[in-house]
PDB file of N, CA, C and O in Angstrom:
ATOM      1  N   MET Y 414      13.875  -5.794   2.882  1.00 89.00           N
ATOM      2  CA  MET Y 414      12.602  -5.047   1.890  1.00 89.00           C
ATOM      3  C   MET Y 414      12.668  -3.548   3.241  1.00 89.00           C
ATOM      4  O   MET Y 414      12.069  -3.887   4.548  1.00 89.00           O
ATOM      5  N   LYS Y 415      12.204  -3.155   2.371  1.00 93.00           N
ATOM      6  CA  LYS Y 415      12.043  -1.428   2.969  1.00 93.00           C
ATOM      7  C   LYS Y 415      10.630  -0.975   2.983  1.00 93.00           C
ATOM      8  O   LYS Y 415       9.953  -1.882   2.469  1.00 93.00           O
ATOM      9  N   ILE Y 416      10.076  -0.899   4.257  1.00 95.00           N
ATOM     10  CA  ILE Y 416       8.592  -0.244   4.493  1.00 95.00           C
ATOM     11  C   ILE Y 416       8.429  -0.295   3.475  1.00 95.00           C
ATOM     12  O   ILE Y 416       6.589  -0.196   2.732  1.00 95.00           O
ATOM     13  N   GLU Y 417       8.515   1.325   2.397  1.00 96.00           N
ATOM     14  CA  GLU Y 417       7.707   1.339   1.605  1.00 96.00           C
ATOM     15  C   GLU Y 417       7.286   0.973   0.315  1.00 96.00           C
ATOM     16  O   GLU Y 417       6.492   0.225  -0.831  1.00 96.00           O
ATOM     17  N   GLN Y 418       8.467  -0.483   0.256  1.00 97.00           N
ATOM     18  CA  GLN Y 418       8.279  -1.447  -0.914  1.00 97.00           C
ATOM     19  C   GLN Y 418       6.575  -2.326  -0.293  1.00 97.00           C
ATOM     20  O   GLN Y 418       6.253  -3.066  -1.238  1.00 97.00           O
ATOM     21  N   ALA Y 419       7.149  -2.677   0.716  1.00 97.00           N
ATOM     22  CA  ALA Y 419       6.280  -3.456   1.802  1.00 97.00           C
ATOM     23  C   ALA Y 419       4.688  -3.176   1.473  1.00 97.00           C
ATOM     24  O   ALA Y 419       3.583  -3.262   0.602  1.00 97.00           O
ATOM     25  N   PHE Y 420       4.455  -1.582   1.814  1.00 98.00           N
ATOM     26  CA  PHE Y 420       3.318  -0.914   1.257  1.00 98.00           C
ATOM     27  C   PHE Y 420       3.054  -0.974   0.335  1.00 98.00           C
ATOM     28  O   PHE Y 420       1.563  -1.196   0.115  1.00 98.00           O
ATOM     29  N   GLY Y 421       3.923  -0.718  -0.275  1.00 98.00           N
ATOM     30  CA  GLY Y 421       3.114  -0.808  -1.852  1.00 98.00           C
ATOM     31  C   GLY Y 421       2.503  -2.146  -2.337  1.00 98.00           C
ATOM     32  O   GLY Y 421       2.164  -2.229  -3.369  1.00 98.00           O
ATOM     33  N   ILE Y 422       3.490  -3.257  -1.870  1.00 97.00           N
ATOM     34  CA  ILE Y 422       2.676  -4.555  -2.763  1.00 97.00           C
ATOM     35  C   ILE Y 422       1.427  -4.958  -1.925  1.00 97.00           C
ATOM     36  O   ILE Y 422       0.530  -4.999  -2.305  1.00 97.00           O
ATOM     37  N   ALA Y 423       1.309  -4.254  -0.847  1.00 98.00           N
ATOM     38  CA  ALA Y 423      -0.364  -4.414   0.414  1.00 98.00           C
ATOM     39  C   ALA Y 423      -0.990  -3.412  -0.748  1.00 98.00           C
ATOM     40  O   ALA Y 423      -2.178  -4.621  -0.997  1.00 98.00           O
ATOM     41  N   LEU Y 424      -0.074  -1.904  -1.054  1.00 98.00           N
ATOM     42  CA  LEU Y 424      -1.380  -0.916  -1.225  1.00 98.00           C
ATOM     43  C   LEU Y 424      -1.736  -2.037  -2.743  1.00 98.00           C
ATOM     44  O   LEU Y 424      -3.274  -1.731  -2.719  1.00 98.00           O
ATOM     45  N   ARG Y 425      -1.377  -2.204  -3.883  1.00 98.00           N
ATOM     46  CA  ARG Y 425      -1.562  -2.876  -5.288  1.00 98.00           C
ATOM     47  C   ARG Y 425      -2.386  -4.128  -5.330  1.00 98.00           C
ATOM     48  O   ARG Y 425      -3.155  -4.242  -5.733  1.00 98.00           O
ATOM     49  N   LYS Y 426      -2.020  -5.031  -4.094  1.00 97.00           N
ATOM     50  CA  LYS Y 426      -3.100  -6.218  -3.758  1.00 97.00           C
ATOM     51  C   LYS Y 426      -4.253  -5.255  -3.755  1.00 97.00           C
ATOM     52  O   LYS Y 426      -5.333  -7.124  -4.626  1.00 97.00           O
ATOM     53  N   HIS Y 427      -4.199  -4.721  -2.532  1.00 97.00           N
ATOM     54  CA  HIS Y 427      -5.309  -4.731  -2.570  1.00 97.00           C
ATOM     55  C   HIS Y 427      -6.459  -4.162  -3.178  1.00 97.00           C
ATOM     56  O   HIS Y 427      -7.680  -4.077  -3.425  1.00 97.00           O
ATOM     57  N   ARG Y 428      -6.015  -3.087  -4.403  1.00 98.00           N
ATOM     58  CA  ARG Y 428      -6.793  -2.529  -5.293  1.00 98.00           C
ATOM     59  C   ARG Y 428      -7.190  -3.121  -6.324  1.00 98.00           C
ATOM     60  O   ARG Y 428      -8.051  -2.965  -6.458  1.00 98.00           O
ATOM     61  N   LYS Y 429      -6.114  -4.091  -6.741  1.00 98.00           N
ATOM     62  CA  LYS Y 429      -6.597  -5.090  -7.681  1.00 98.00           C
ATOM     63  C   LYS Y 429      -7.436  -5.863  -7.020  1.00 98.00           C
ATOM     64  O   LYS Y 429      -8.100  -5.974  -8.183  1.00 98.00           O
ATOM     65  N   ALA Y 430      -7.423  -6.411  -5.945  1.00 97.00           N
ATOM     66  CA  ALA Y 430      -8.336  -7.420  -5.493  1.00 97.00           C
ATOM     67  C   ALA Y 430      -9.708  -6.662  -5.233  1.00 97.00           C
ATOM     68  O   ALA Y 430     -10.470  -7.180  -5.862  1.00 97.00           O
ATOM     69  N   LEU Y 431      -9.882  -5.826  -5.785  1.00 97.00           N
ATOM     70  CA  LEU Y 431     -11.426  -4.518  -5.886  1.00 97.00           C
ATOM     71  C   LEU Y 431     -11.477  -3.771  -6.986  1.00 97.00           C
ATOM     72  O   LEU Y 431     -12.139  -3.485  -7.633  1.00 97.00           O
ATOM     73  N   LEU Y 432     -10.526  -4.596  -8.440  1.00 98.00           N
ATOM     74  CA  LEU Y 432     -10.609  -4.633  -9.717  1.00 98.00           C
ATOM     75  C   LEU Y 432     -10.620  -2.957 -10.095  1.00 98.00           C
ATOM     76  O   LEU Y 432     -11.047  -2.307 -10.614  1.00 98.00           O
ATOM     77  N   LEU Y 433      -9.406  -1.737  -8.916  1.00 98.00           N
ATOM     78  CA  LEU Y 433      -9.743  -0.864  -8.999  1.00 98.00           C
ATOM     79  C   LEU Y 433      -7.920  -0.253  -9.758  1.00 98.00           C
ATOM     80  O   LEU Y 433      -7.526  -0.967  -9.602  1.00 98.00           O
ATOM     81  N   SER Y 434      -8.281   0.969 -10.851  1.00 98.00           N
ATOM     82  CA  SER Y 434      -7.463   1.650 -11.417  1.00 98.00           C
ATOM     83  C   SER Y 434      -6.994   2.240 -10.181  1.00 98.00           C
ATOM     84  O   SER Y 434      -7.401   2.685  -9.394  1.00 98.00           O
ATOM     85  N   GLN Y 435      -5.164   2.292 -10.939  1.00 98.00           N
ATOM     86  CA  GLN Y 435      -4.748   3.686  -9.972  1.00 98.00           C
ATOM     87  C   GLN Y 435      -5.760   4.825  -9.519  1.00 98.00           C
ATOM     88  O   GLN Y 435      -5.614   6.150  -9.206  1.00 98.00           O
ATOM     89  N   GLU Y 436      -6.415   5.491 -11.233  1.00 98.00           N
ATOM     90  CA  GLU Y 436      -6.925   6.397 -11.073  1.00 98.00           C
ATOM     91  C   GLU Y 436      -8.459   6.673 -10.198  1.00 98.00           C
ATOM     92  O   GLU Y 436      -8.049   7.656  -9.785  1.00 98.00           O
ATOM     93  N   GLU Y 437      -8.458   5.385 -10.507  1.00 98.00           N
ATOM     94  CA  GLU Y 437     -10.462   5.314  -9.632  1.00 98.00           C
ATOM     95  C   GLU Y 437      -9.960   5.350  -7.998  1.00 98.00           C
ATOM     96  O   GLU Y 437     -10.245   5.850  -7.863  1.00 98.00           O
ATOM     97  N   LEU Y 438      -8.275   5.072  -7.554  1.00 98.00           N
ATOM     98  CA  LEU Y 438      -8.295   4.612  -5.863  1.00 98.00           C
ATOM     99  C   LEU Y 438      -7.981   6.088  -5.804  1.00 98.00           C
ATOM    100  O   LEU Y 438      -8.547   6.871  -4.929  1.00 98.00           O
ATOM    101  N   ALA Y 439      -6.963   6.666  -6.305  1.00 98.00           N
ATOM    102  CA  ALA Y 439      -6.697   8.114  -6.143  1.00 98.00           C
ATOM    103  C   ALA Y 439      -7.983   9.116  -6.567  1.00 98.00           C
ATOM    104  O   ALA Y 439      -8.213  10.169  -5.739  1.00 98.00           O
ATOM    105  N   HIS Y 440      -8.994   8.398  -7.054  1.00 98.00           N
ATOM    106  CA  HIS Y 440     -10.130   9.453  -7.694  1.00 98.00           C
ATOM    107  C   HIS Y 440     -11.126   9.672  -6.206  1.00 98.00           C
ATOM    108  O   HIS Y 440     -11.476  10.399  -5.256  1.00 98.00           O
ATOM    109  N   ARG Y 441     -10.455   8.663  -5.447  1.00 97.00           N
ATOM    110  CA  ARG Y 441     -11.804   8.121  -4.568  1.00 97.00           C
ATOM    111  C   ARG Y 441     -11.366   8.484  -2.714  1.00 97.00           C
ATOM    112  O   ARG Y 441     -11.773   9.177  -2.258  1.00 97.00           O
ATOM    113  N   CYS Y 442      -9.317   8.760  -3.269  1.00 97.00           N
ATOM    114  CA  CYS Y 442      -8.776   9.454  -1.936  1.00 97.00           C
ATOM    115  C   CYS Y 442      -8.389  11.036  -2.108  1.00 97.00           C
ATOM    116  O   CYS Y 442      -8.390  11.377  -1.290  1.00 97.00           O
ATOM    117  N   GLU Y 443      -9.053  11.705  -3.256  1.00 97.00           N
ATOM    118  CA  GLU Y 443      -8.716  12.280  -2.756  1.00 97.00           C
ATOM    119  C   GLU Y 443      -6.960  13.085  -3.658  1.00 97.00           C
ATOM    120  O   GLU Y 443      -6.316  13.908  -3.113  1.00 97.00           O
ATOM    121  N   LEU Y 444      -6.686  11.915  -4.204  1.00 97.00           N
ATOM    122  CA  LEU Y 444      -5.148  11.846  -4.692  1.00 97.00           C
ATOM    123  C   LEU Y 444      -4.860  12.301  -5.535  1.00 97.00           C
ATOM    124  O   LEU Y 444      -5.808  11.664  -6.745  1.00 97.00           O
ATOM    125  N   ASP Y 445      -3.686  12.263  -6.217  1.00 97.00           N
ATOM    126  CA  ASP Y 445      -3.194  12.480  -7.579  1.00 97.00           C
ATOM    127  C   ASP Y 445      -2.678  11.226  -7.760  1.00 97.00           C
ATOM    128  O   ASP Y 445      -2.166   9.837  -7.370  1.00 97.00           O
ATOM    129  N   ARG Y 446      -3.009  10.095  -9.196  1.00 97.00           N
ATOM    130  CA  ARG Y 446      -2.706   8.829  -9.642  1.00 97.00           C
ATOM    131  C   ARG Y 446      -1.315   8.404  -9.183  1.00 97.00           C
ATOM    132  O   ARG Y 446      -1.334   8.158  -9.256  1.00 97.00           O
ATOM    133  N   THR Y 447      -0.647  10.052  -9.801  1.00 98.00           N
ATOM    134  CA  THR Y 447       1.196   9.816 -10.027  1.00 98.00           C
ATOM    135  C   THR Y 447       1.734   9.116  -9.055  1.00 98.00           C
ATOM    136  O   THR Y 447       1.992   8.488  -8.239  1.00 98.00           O
ATOM    137  N   PHE Y 448       1.089   9.707  -7.543  1.00 98.00           N
ATOM    138  CA  PHE Y 448       1.354   9.352  -6.259  1.00 98.00           C
ATOM    139  C   PHE Y 448       0.456   8.192  -5.540  1.00 98.00           C
ATOM    140  O   PHE Y 448       1.732   7.218  -4.936  1.00 98.00           O
ATOM    141  N   ILE Y 449      -0.257   7.657  -6.711  1.00 98.00           N
ATOM    142  CA  ILE Y 449      -0.450   6.459  -6.168  1.00 98.00           C
ATOM    143  C   ILE Y 449      -0.019   5.598  -6.366  1.00 98.00           C
ATOM    144  O   ILE Y 449       0.851   4.220  -5.952  1.00 98.00           O
ATOM    145  N   SER Y 450       1.160   5.740  -7.853  1.00 98.00           N
ATOM    146  CA  SER Y 450       2.044   4.612  -8.398  1.00 98.00           C
ATOM    147  C   SER Y 450       3.096   5.205  -7.745  1.00 98.00           C
ATOM    148  O   SER Y 450       3.680   3.758  -7.813  1.00 98.00           O
ATOM    149  N   LEU Y 451       3.178   6.171  -7.081  1.00 98.00           N
ATOM    150  CA  LEU Y 451       4.693   6.056  -6.699  1.00 98.00           C
ATOM    151  C   LEU Y 451       4.864   5.389  -5.432  1.00 98.00           C
ATOM    152  O   LEU Y 451       5.498   4.541  -4.405  1.00 98.00           O
ATOM    153  N   LEU Y 452       3.484   5.178  -4.181  1.00 98.00           N
ATOM    154  CA  LEU Y 452       3.601   4.827  -3.671  1.00 98.00           C
ATOM    155  C   LEU Y 452       3.350   2.964  -3.656  1.00 98.00           C
ATOM    156  O   LEU Y 452       4.486   2.391  -2.744  1.00 98.00           O
ATOM    157  N   GLU Y 453       2.466   2.268  -4.494  1.00 98.00           N
ATOM    158  CA  GLU Y 453       2.906   1.323  -5.487  1.00 98.00           C
ATOM    159  C   GLU Y 453       4.667   1.089  -5.868  1.00 98.00           C
ATOM    160  O   GLU Y 453       4.810  -0.461  -5.785  1.00 98.00           O
ATOM    161  N   ARG Y 454       5.306   1.649  -5.796  1.00 98.00           N
ATOM    162  CA  ARG Y 454       7.000   1.514  -6.919  1.00 98.00           C
ATOM    163  C   ARG Y 454       7.436   1.766  -5.379  1.00 98.00           C
ATOM    164  O   ARG Y 454       8.037   1.088  -5.375  1.00 98.00           O
ATOM    165  N   GLY Y 455       6.336   2.606  -4.328  1.00 97.00           N
ATOM    166  CA  GLY Y 455       8.181   2.424  -2.953  1.00 97.00           C
ATOM    167  C   GLY Y 455       8.831   3.275  -3.177  1.00 97.00           C
ATOM    168  O   GLY Y 455      10.098   3.146  -2.446  1.00 97.00           O
ATOM    169  N   GLN Y 456       7.970   4.270  -4.089  1.00 97.00           N
ATOM    170  CA  GLN Y 456       9.211   5.294  -3.940  1.00 97.00           C
ATOM    171  C   GLN Y 456       8.824   6.677  -3.498  1.00 97.00           C
ATOM    172  O   GLN Y 456       9.702   7.559  -3.076  1.00 97.00           O
ATOM    173  N   ARG Y 457       7.865   6.137  -2.471  1.00 97.00           N
ATOM    174  CA  ARG Y 457       7.003   7.571  -2.125  1.00 97.00           C
ATOM    175  C   ARG Y 457       6.348   6.736  -0.298  1.00 97.00           C
ATOM    176  O   ARG Y 457       6.147   5.922  -0.305  1.00 97.00           O
ATOM    177  N   LYS Y 458       6.414   7.657   0.881  1.00 95.00           N
ATOM    178  CA  LYS Y 458       6.455   7.609   1.938  1.00 95.00           C
ATOM    179  C   LYS Y 458       5.222   8.017   2.692  1.00 95.00           C
ATOM    180  O   LYS Y 458       4.708   8.936   1.954  1.00 95.00           O
ATOM    181  N   PRO Y 459       4.438   6.987   2.497  1.00 96.00           N
ATOM    182  CA  PRO Y 459       2.599   7.745   3.341  1.00 96.00           C
ATOM    183  C   PRO Y 459       2.484   8.375   4.341  1.00 96.00           C
ATOM    184  O   PRO Y 459       3.480   7.408   5.386  1.00 96.00           O
ATOM    185  N   THR Y 460       1.911   9.049   4.428  1.00 96.00           N
ATOM    186  CA  THR Y 460       1.977   9.827   5.901  1.00 96.00           C
ATOM    187  C   THR Y 460       0.627   8.877   6.358  1.00 96.00           C
ATOM    188  O   THR Y 460      -0.255   8.334   5.787  1.00 96.00           O
ATOM    189  N   LEU Y 461       0.483   9.562   7.835  1.00 97.00           N
ATOM    190  CA  LEU Y 461      -0.884   8.476   8.653  1.00 97.00           C
ATOM    191  C   LEU Y 461      -1.566   8.816   7.897  1.00 97.00           C
ATOM    192  O   LEU Y 461      -2.830   8.145   8.030  1.00 97.00           O
ATOM    193  N   ASN Y 462      -2.345  10.485   7.733  1.00 97.00           N
ATOM    194  CA  ASN Y 462      -3.519  10.484   7.011  1.00 97.00           C
ATOM    195  C   ASN Y 462      -3.879  10.087   5.428  1.00 97.00           C
ATOM    196  O   ASN Y 462      -4.979   9.599   5.202  1.00 97.00           O
ATOM    197  N   THR Y 463      -2.456  10.061   5.108  1.00 97.00           N
ATOM    198  CA  THR Y 463      -2.393   8.839   3.309  1.00 97.00           C
ATOM    199  C   THR Y 463      -3.024   7.601   3.543  1.00 97.00           C
ATOM    200  O   THR Y 463      -4.389   7.279   3.265  1.00 97.00           O
ATOM    201  N   ILE Y 464      -2.585   7.239   5.009  1.00 98.00           N
ATOM    202  CA  ILE Y 464      -2.720   5.492   5.365  1.00 98.00           C
ATOM    203  C   ILE Y 464      -4.269   5.188   5.620  1.00 98.00           C
ATOM    204  O   ILE Y 464      -4.797   4.482   4.620  1.00 98.00           O
ATOM    205  N   PHE Y 465      -4.993   6.192   6.462  1.00 98.00           N
ATOM    206  CA  PHE Y 465      -5.946   6.357   6.725  1.00 98.00           C
ATOM    207  C   PHE Y 465      -7.154   6.103   5.670  1.00 98.00           C
ATOM    208  O   PHE Y 465      -7.960   5.482   5.556  1.00 98.00           O
ATOM    209  N   THR Y 466      -6.764   7.930   4.914  1.00 98.00           N
ATOM    210  CA  THR Y 466      -7.697   7.666   3.511  1.00 98.00           C
ATOM    211  C   THR Y 466      -7.471   6.355   2.817  1.00 98.00           C
ATOM    212  O   THR Y 466      -8.567   6.254   1.957  1.00 98.00           O
ATOM    213  N   ILE Y 467      -6.287   5.803   2.530  1.00 98.00           N
ATOM    214  CA  ILE Y 467      -6.722   4.440   1.139  1.00 98.00           C
ATOM    215  C   ILE Y 467      -7.509   3.787   1.986  1.00 98.00           C
ATOM    216  O   ILE Y 467      -8.323   3.014   1.152  1.00 98.00           O
ATOM    217  N   SER Y 468      -7.006   3.189   3.117  1.00 98.00           N
ATOM    218  CA  SER Y 468      -7.509   2.027   3.640  1.00 98.00           C
ATOM    219  C   SER Y 468      -8.777   2.270   3.380  1.00 98.00           C
ATOM    220  O   SER Y 468      -9.771   1.484   3.263  1.00 98.00           O
ATOM    221  N   LYS Y 469      -9.243   3.570   3.807  1.00 97.00           N
ATOM    222  CA  LYS Y 469     -11.066   3.412   3.738  1.00 97.00           C
ATOM    223  C   LYS Y 469     -11.857   3.244   2.427  1.00 97.00           C
ATOM    224  O   LYS Y 469     -12.504   2.488   1.839  1.00 97.00           O
ATOM    225  N   SER Y 470     -10.606   3.728   1.289  1.00 97.00           N
ATOM    226  CA  SER Y 470     -11.403   4.101  -0.207  1.00 97.00           C
ATOM    227  C   SER Y 470     -10.957   2.397  -0.377  1.00 97.00           C
ATOM    228  O   SER Y 470     -12.073   1.559  -1.179  1.00 97.00           O
ATOM    229  N   LEU Y 471     -10.017   1.245   0.282  1.00 97.00           N
ATOM    230  CA  LEU Y 471     -10.882   0.245  -0.095  1.00 97.00           C
ATOM    231  C   LEU Y 471     -11.000  -1.255   0.964  1.00 97.00           C
ATOM    232  O   LEU Y 471     -10.897  -2.109   0.801  1.00 97.00           O
ATOM    233  N   ASN Y 472     -11.753  -0.181   1.520  1.00 97.00           N
ATOM    234  CA  ASN Y 472     -12.307  -0.979   2.805  1.00 97.00           C
ATOM    235  C   ASN Y 472     -12.052  -1.940   4.032  1.00 97.00           C
ATOM    236  O   ASN Y 472     -12.591  -3.037   3.650  1.00 97.00           O
ATOM    237  N   ILE Y 473     -11.117  -1.666   4.530  1.00 97.00           N
ATOM    238  CA  ILE Y 473     -10.479  -2.185   4.960  1.00 97.00           C
ATOM    239  C   ILE Y 473     -10.235  -0.865   6.182  1.00 97.00           C
ATOM    240  O   ILE Y 473      -9.498  -0.263   6.088  1.00 97.00           O
ATOM    241  N   LYS Y 474      -9.810  -1.702   7.182  1.00 98.00           N
ATOM    242  CA  LYS Y 474      -8.760  -0.810   8.321  1.00 98.00           C
ATOM    243  C   LYS Y 474      -7.613  -0.760   8.043  1.00 98.00           C
ATOM    244  O   LYS Y 474      -6.910  -1.968   7.570  1.00 98.00           O
ATOM    245  N   ALA Y 475      -7.036   0.467   8.037  1.00 98.00           N
ATOM    246  CA  ALA Y 475      -5.663   0.885   8.705  1.00 98.00           C
ATOM    247  C   ALA Y 475      -4.851  -0.189   9.030  1.00 98.00           C
ATOM    248  O   ALA Y 475      -3.213  -0.354   8.529  1.00 98.00           O
ATOM    249  N   SER Y 476      -5.489  -0.287  10.440  1.00 98.00           N
ATOM    250  CA  SER Y 476      -3.913  -1.359  10.760  1.00 98.00           C
ATOM    251  C   SER Y 476      -4.289  -2.403  10.495  1.00 98.00           C
ATOM    252  O   SER Y 476      -3.058  -3.506  10.337  1.00 98.00           O
ATOM    253  N   GLU Y 477      -5.253  -2.957   9.533  1.00 97.00           N
ATOM    254  CA  GLU Y 477      -5.343  -3.944   8.666  1.00 97.00           C
ATOM    255  C   GLU Y 477      -4.163  -4.180   7.802  1.00 97.00           C
ATOM    256  O   GLU Y 477      -3.168  -4.912   7.383  1.00 97.00           O
ATOM    257  N   LEU Y 478      -4.057  -2.706   7.146  1.00 97.00           N
ATOM    258  CA  LEU Y 478      -2.802  -2.391   6.056  1.00 97.00           C
ATOM    259  C   LEU Y 478      -1.963  -2.551   6.186  1.00 97.00           C
ATOM    260  O   LEU Y 478      -1.005  -3.033   6.046  1.00 97.00           O
ATOM    261  N   ILE Y 479      -1.395  -2.093   7.578  1.00 97.00           N
ATOM    262  CA  ILE Y 479      -0.245  -2.047   8.482  1.00 97.00           C
ATOM    263  C   ILE Y 479       0.412  -3.505   8.911  1.00 97.00           C
ATOM    264  O   ILE Y 479       1.590  -3.326   8.694  1.00 97.00           O
ATOM    265  N   GLN Y 480      -0.745  -4.137   9.303  1.00 97.00           N
ATOM    266  CA  GLN Y 480      -0.499  -5.417   9.681  1.00 97.00           C
ATOM    267  C   GLN Y 480       0.350  -6.488   8.566  1.00 97.00           C
ATOM    268  O   GLN Y 480       1.222  -6.808   8.608  1.00 97.00           O
ATOM    269  N   GLU Y 481       0.064  -5.569   7.158  1.00 97.00           N
ATOM    270  CA  GLU Y 481      -0.094  -7.197   6.419  1.00 97.00           C
ATOM    271  C   GLU Y 481       1.118  -6.834   5.626  1.00 97.00           C
ATOM    272  O   GLU Y 481       2.294  -7.436   5.126  1.00 97.00           O
ATOM    273  N   VAL Y 482       1.769  -5.146   5.900  1.00 97.00           N
ATOM    274  CA  VAL Y 482       3.365  -4.727   5.516  1.00 97.00           C
ATOM    275  C   VAL Y 482       3.861  -5.519   6.165  1.00 97.00           C
ATOM    276  O   VAL Y 482       5.360  -5.179   6.065  1.00 97.00           O
ATOM    277  N   GLU Y 483       3.571  -5.119   8.068  1.00 96.00           N
ATOM    278  CA  GLU Y 483       4.682  -5.617   8.795  1.00 96.00           C
ATOM    279  C   GLU Y 483       5.453  -7.218   8.117  1.00 96.00           C
ATOM    280  O   GLU Y 483       5.836  -7.750   8.594  1.00 96.00           O
ATOM    281  N   LEU Y 484       4.087  -8.121   7.662  1.00 97.00           N
ATOM    282  CA  LEU Y 484       5.022  -9.797   7.549  1.00 97.00           C
ATOM    283  C   LEU Y 484       4.806  -9.546   6.208  1.00 97.00           C
ATOM    284  O   LEU Y 484       5.839 -10.328   6.408  1.00 97.00           O
ATOM    285  N   LEU Y 485       4.734  -9.060   5.693  1.00 96.00           N
ATOM    286  CA  LEU Y 485       5.312  -9.034   4.598  1.00 96.00           C
ATOM    287  C   LEU Y 485       7.105  -8.906   4.934  1.00 96.00           C
ATOM    288  O   LEU Y 485       7.983  -9.858   4.128  1.00 96.00           O
ATOM    289  N   ILE Y 486       7.437  -7.742   5.483  1.00 95.00           N
ATOM    290  CA  ILE Y 486       8.507  -7.243   5.921  1.00 95.00           C
ATOM    291  C   ILE Y 486       9.262  -8.248   6.846  1.00 95.00           C
ATOM    292  O   ILE Y 486      10.545  -8.813   6.830  1.00 95.00           O
ATOM    293  N   ASP Y 487       8.225  -9.227   7.576  1.00 94.00           N
ATOM    294  CA  ASP Y 487       8.440  -9.776   8.377  1.00 94.00           C
ATOM    295  C   ASP Y 487       9.158 -11.514   7.467  1.00 94.00           C
ATOM    296  O   ASP Y 487      10.322 -11.983   7.890  1.00 94.00           O
ATOM    297  N   GLU Y 488       7.976 -11.825   6.443  1.00 92.00           N
ATOM    298  CA  GLU Y 488       8.399 -12.887   5.487  1.00 92.00           C
ATOM    299  C   GLU Y 488       9.727 -13.162   4.623  1.00 92.00           C
ATOM    300  O   GLU Y 488      10.798 -12.709   4.758  1.00 92.00           O
ATOM    301  N   ASN Y 489      10.093 -11.977   4.085  1.00 90.00           N
ATOM    302  CA  ASN Y 489      10.971 -10.929   4.033  1.00 90.00           C
ATOM    303  C   ASN Y 489      12.520 -11.508   4.057  1.00 90.00           C
ATOM    304  O   ASN Y 489      13.553 -11.884   4.394  1.00 90.00           O
ATOM    305  N   LYS Y 490      12.561 -11.215   5.968  1.00 85.00           N
ATOM    306  CA  LYS Y 490      13.597 -11.258   6.703  1.00 85.00           C
ATOM    307  C   LYS Y 490      13.704 -12.630   7.028  1.00 85.00           C
ATOM    308  O   LYS Y 490      14.885 -12.787   6.727  1.00 85.00           O
ATOM    309  N   GLU Y 491      12.500 -13.166   6.841  1.00 82.00           N
ATOM    310  CA  GLU Y 491      12.605 -15.167   7.462  1.00 82.00           C
ATOM    311  C   GLU Y 491      13.526 -15.568   5.958  1.00 82.00           C
ATOM    312  O   GLU Y 491      14.349 -16.733   5.594  1.00 82.00           O
ATOM    313  N   ASN Y 492      12.848 -15.070   5.075  1.00 84.00           N
ATOM    314  CA  ASN Y 492      13.866 -15.446   2.981  1.00 84.00           C
ATOM    315  C   ASN Y 492      15.123 -15.345   3.366  1.00 84.00           C
ATOM    316  O   ASN Y 492      16.159 -16.018   2.679  1.00 84.00           O
ATOM    317  N   SER Y 493      15.831 -14.063   3.740  1.00 78.00           N
ATOM    318  CA  SER Y 493      16.650 -13.750   3.888  1.00 78.00           C
ATOM    319  C   SER Y 493      18.073 -14.319   4.473  1.00 78.00           C
ATOM    320  O   SER Y 493      18.847 -14.746   4.461  1.00 78.00           O
ATOM    321  N   ASN Y 494      16.992 -14.681   5.983  1.00 77.00           N
ATOM    322  CA  ASN Y 494      18.075 -15.635   6.625  1.00 77.00           C
ATOM    323  C   ASN Y 494      18.305 -16.761   5.914  1.00 77.00           C
ATOM    324  O   ASN Y 494      18.788 -17.675   6.630  1.00 77.00           O
ATOM    325  N   THR Y 495      17.058 -17.731   5.200  1.00 72.00           N
ATOM    326  CA  THR Y 495      17.367 -19.177   5.235  1.00 72.00           C
ATOM    327  C   THR Y 495      18.399 -18.939   3.826  1.00 72.00           C
ATOM    328  O   THR Y 495      18.928 -19.937   3.385  1.00 72.00           O
ATOM    329  N   ASN Y 496      19.068 -17.976   3.564  1.00 60.00           N
ATOM    330  CA  ASN Y 496      19.616 -18.209   1.325  1.00 60.00           C
ATOM    331  C   ASN Y 496      20.710 -17.572   2.046  1.00 60.00           C
ATOM    332  O   ASN Y 496      21.473 -17.168   3.258  1.00 60.00           O
TER     333      ASN Y 496
END
């Protein structure tokens, strides 16, 4: 799993947990909705500034979001090694 894909999975999870649409999250972050969509689909790489901005809008620390990305990548590696 690529980092971008893991970030997208974590982002979508937290956005949906807050019952936010991509449009609402984008508005809170002052980003374009299509950019949020691209991030969630793993088609764009977020900058450090973007990670902090999104995390703040999701009411979590940037480090928590990054840690979740790391866990997703590690889980994927473990699953790949057992198959």
